[in-house]
Short mmCIF file of C-alpha atoms in Angstrom, two decimals:
data_model
loop_
_atom_site.label_atom_id
_atom_site.label_comp_id
_atom_site.label_asym_id
_atom_site.label_seq_id
_atom_site.Cartn_x
_atom_site.Cartn_y
_atom_site.Cartn_z
CA PHE A 1 -26.98 -24.89 31.38
CA THR A 2 -27.07 -28.45 29.79
CA VAL A 3 -23.75 -30.23 29.48
CA CYS A 4 -23.81 -29.63 25.99
CA SER A 5 -24.30 -25.41 26.86
CA ARG A 6 -21.75 -25.98 29.38
CA PHE A 7 -19.17 -26.90 27.31
CA ALA A 8 -20.16 -24.16 24.31
CA HIS A 9 -19.96 -21.61 27.04
CA ASN A 10 -16.54 -22.80 28.63
CA LEU A 11 -14.81 -22.76 24.85
CA SER A 12 -15.89 -19.16 24.09
CA PHE A 13 -15.10 -17.98 27.21
CA LEU A 14 -11.26 -19.68 26.40
CA PHE A 15 -11.16 -18.50 23.23
CA LYS A 16 -11.76 -15.27 24.65
CA VAL A 17 -9.00 -15.08 27.57
CA LEU A 18 -6.32 -17.70 24.92
CA GLU A 19 -4.75 -15.66 22.49
CA TYR A 20 -4.24 -17.01 18.88
CA GLU A 21 -1.12 -18.53 19.43
CA GLN A 22 -2.17 -19.98 22.46
CA LEU A 23 -5.53 -21.30 21.34
CA HIS A 24 -3.33 -23.06 18.59
CA ASN A 25 -0.85 -24.55 20.47
CA LEU A 26 -3.30 -25.89 22.96
CA ILE A 27 -5.32 -27.35 19.98
CA TYR A 28 -2.22 -28.98 18.31
CA ARG A 29 -1.96 -30.46 22.21
CA LEU A 30 -5.29 -31.89 22.17
CA PHE A 31 -4.93 -33.44 18.18
CA GLU A 32 -1.80 -34.95 19.22
CA LYS A 33 -3.06 -36.82 22.46
CA ALA A 34 -6.03 -38.33 19.53
CA ALA A 35 -3.48 -38.50 16.87
CA ILE A 36 -1.35 -40.93 19.30
CA LEU A 37 -4.63 -42.67 19.62
CA GLY A 38 -4.96 -43.84 17.09
CA LEU A 39 -7.88 -40.69 15.38
CA ALA A 40 -7.23 -40.87 11.76
CA GLU A 41 -8.90 -37.15 12.29
CA ALA A 42 -6.52 -35.98 13.83
CA GLN A 43 -3.10 -37.13 12.79
CA ASN A 44 -4.96 -35.74 9.42
CA SER A 45 -5.95 -32.45 11.23
CA ILE A 46 -1.78 -32.96 12.63
CA GLY A 47 -0.79 -32.68 8.98
CA VAL A 48 -2.56 -29.35 7.74
CA MET A 49 -1.58 -27.64 10.79
CA TYR A 50 2.04 -28.57 9.82
CA ALA A 51 1.75 -27.70 6.10
CA GLU A 52 0.07 -24.25 7.31
CA GLY A 53 2.26 -23.45 9.98
CA ILE A 54 -1.30 -23.15 12.30
CA GLY A 55 0.49 -24.07 16.29
CA VAL A 56 3.59 -25.45 15.06
CA PRO A 57 6.19 -24.09 12.56
CA GLN A 58 5.56 -24.89 9.03
CA ASN A 59 6.78 -28.42 7.91
CA TYR A 60 6.15 -30.45 4.88
CA SER A 61 8.34 -33.44 5.86
CA GLN A 62 6.09 -33.44 10.01
CA CYS A 63 3.09 -32.49 7.44
CA TYR A 64 3.86 -35.90 5.38
CA ILE A 65 4.53 -38.02 8.21
CA TRP A 66 1.54 -37.37 9.96
CA ALA A 67 -0.83 -37.23 6.59
CA SER A 68 0.42 -40.51 5.44
CA VAL A 69 -0.41 -42.45 8.75
CA SER A 70 -4.04 -40.80 8.56
CA ALA A 71 -4.41 -41.94 4.53
CA ALA A 72 -3.03 -45.37 5.88
CA SER A 73 -5.70 -45.60 8.07
CA GLY A 74 -7.97 -44.87 5.05
CA ASN A 75 -8.42 -40.91 5.45
CA ASN A 76 -7.96 -39.46 2.13
CA PRO A 77 -4.59 -38.79 1.14
CA LEU A 78 -5.20 -35.24 -0.38
CA VAL A 79 -2.71 -33.69 2.72
CA ARG A 80 -0.36 -35.86 2.26
CA ASP A 81 -0.27 -35.26 -1.78
CA HIS A 82 -0.08 -31.88 -1.37
CA CYS A 83 2.59 -31.82 1.40
CA ALA A 84 4.74 -34.27 -1.07
CA LYS A 85 4.92 -31.39 -3.82
CA GLU A 86 6.63 -29.47 -1.48
CA LEU A 87 9.67 -31.92 -0.55
CA THR A 88 12.91 -32.71 -2.55
CA SER A 89 12.96 -36.26 -3.89
CA GLU A 90 15.43 -37.12 -0.75
CA GLN A 91 13.59 -35.00 2.04
CA LEU A 92 10.49 -37.48 0.89
CA SER A 93 12.01 -40.55 1.29
CA LEU A 94 13.01 -39.73 4.70
CA ALA A 95 9.40 -38.51 5.61
CA GLN A 96 8.29 -41.73 3.92
CA GLU A 97 10.36 -43.87 6.75
CA LYS A 98 9.92 -41.87 9.11
CA ALA A 99 5.67 -42.56 8.02
CA ALA A 100 5.93 -46.19 8.42
CA ASN A 101 7.64 -46.37 11.14
CA LEU A 102 5.35 -44.08 13.28
CA TYR A 103 2.22 -46.41 11.63
CA LYS A 104 3.83 -49.57 13.36
CA ARG A 105 4.02 -47.54 16.85
CA LEU A 106 0.85 -46.64 16.78
CA GLN A 107 -0.29 -49.94 15.86
CA ALA A 108 1.88 -51.31 17.83
CA GLU A 109 0.41 -49.00 21.61
#
């Protein structure tokens, strides 16, 4: 086995063993670790997971927060804008404040 084929084999085995919910939770945790490290794609992926309720309860505020941080790092704001449409003006205002705070915190780390 090469390193890549061994990795693919192990992933394939993992997908067979874990139930979808467990797998989604694992994927969320991996994305979260990468997002905290500042990876914009992971931040956006967390936003998508919250928008769709994959691995986490559906939550458009959390979607907006993570996708907004991702957009501030240069990613496409499509996910952020989609989630914003699902929020009331009060929810959006609070999510914007939380997104700004999260962005500052991640930049400081």
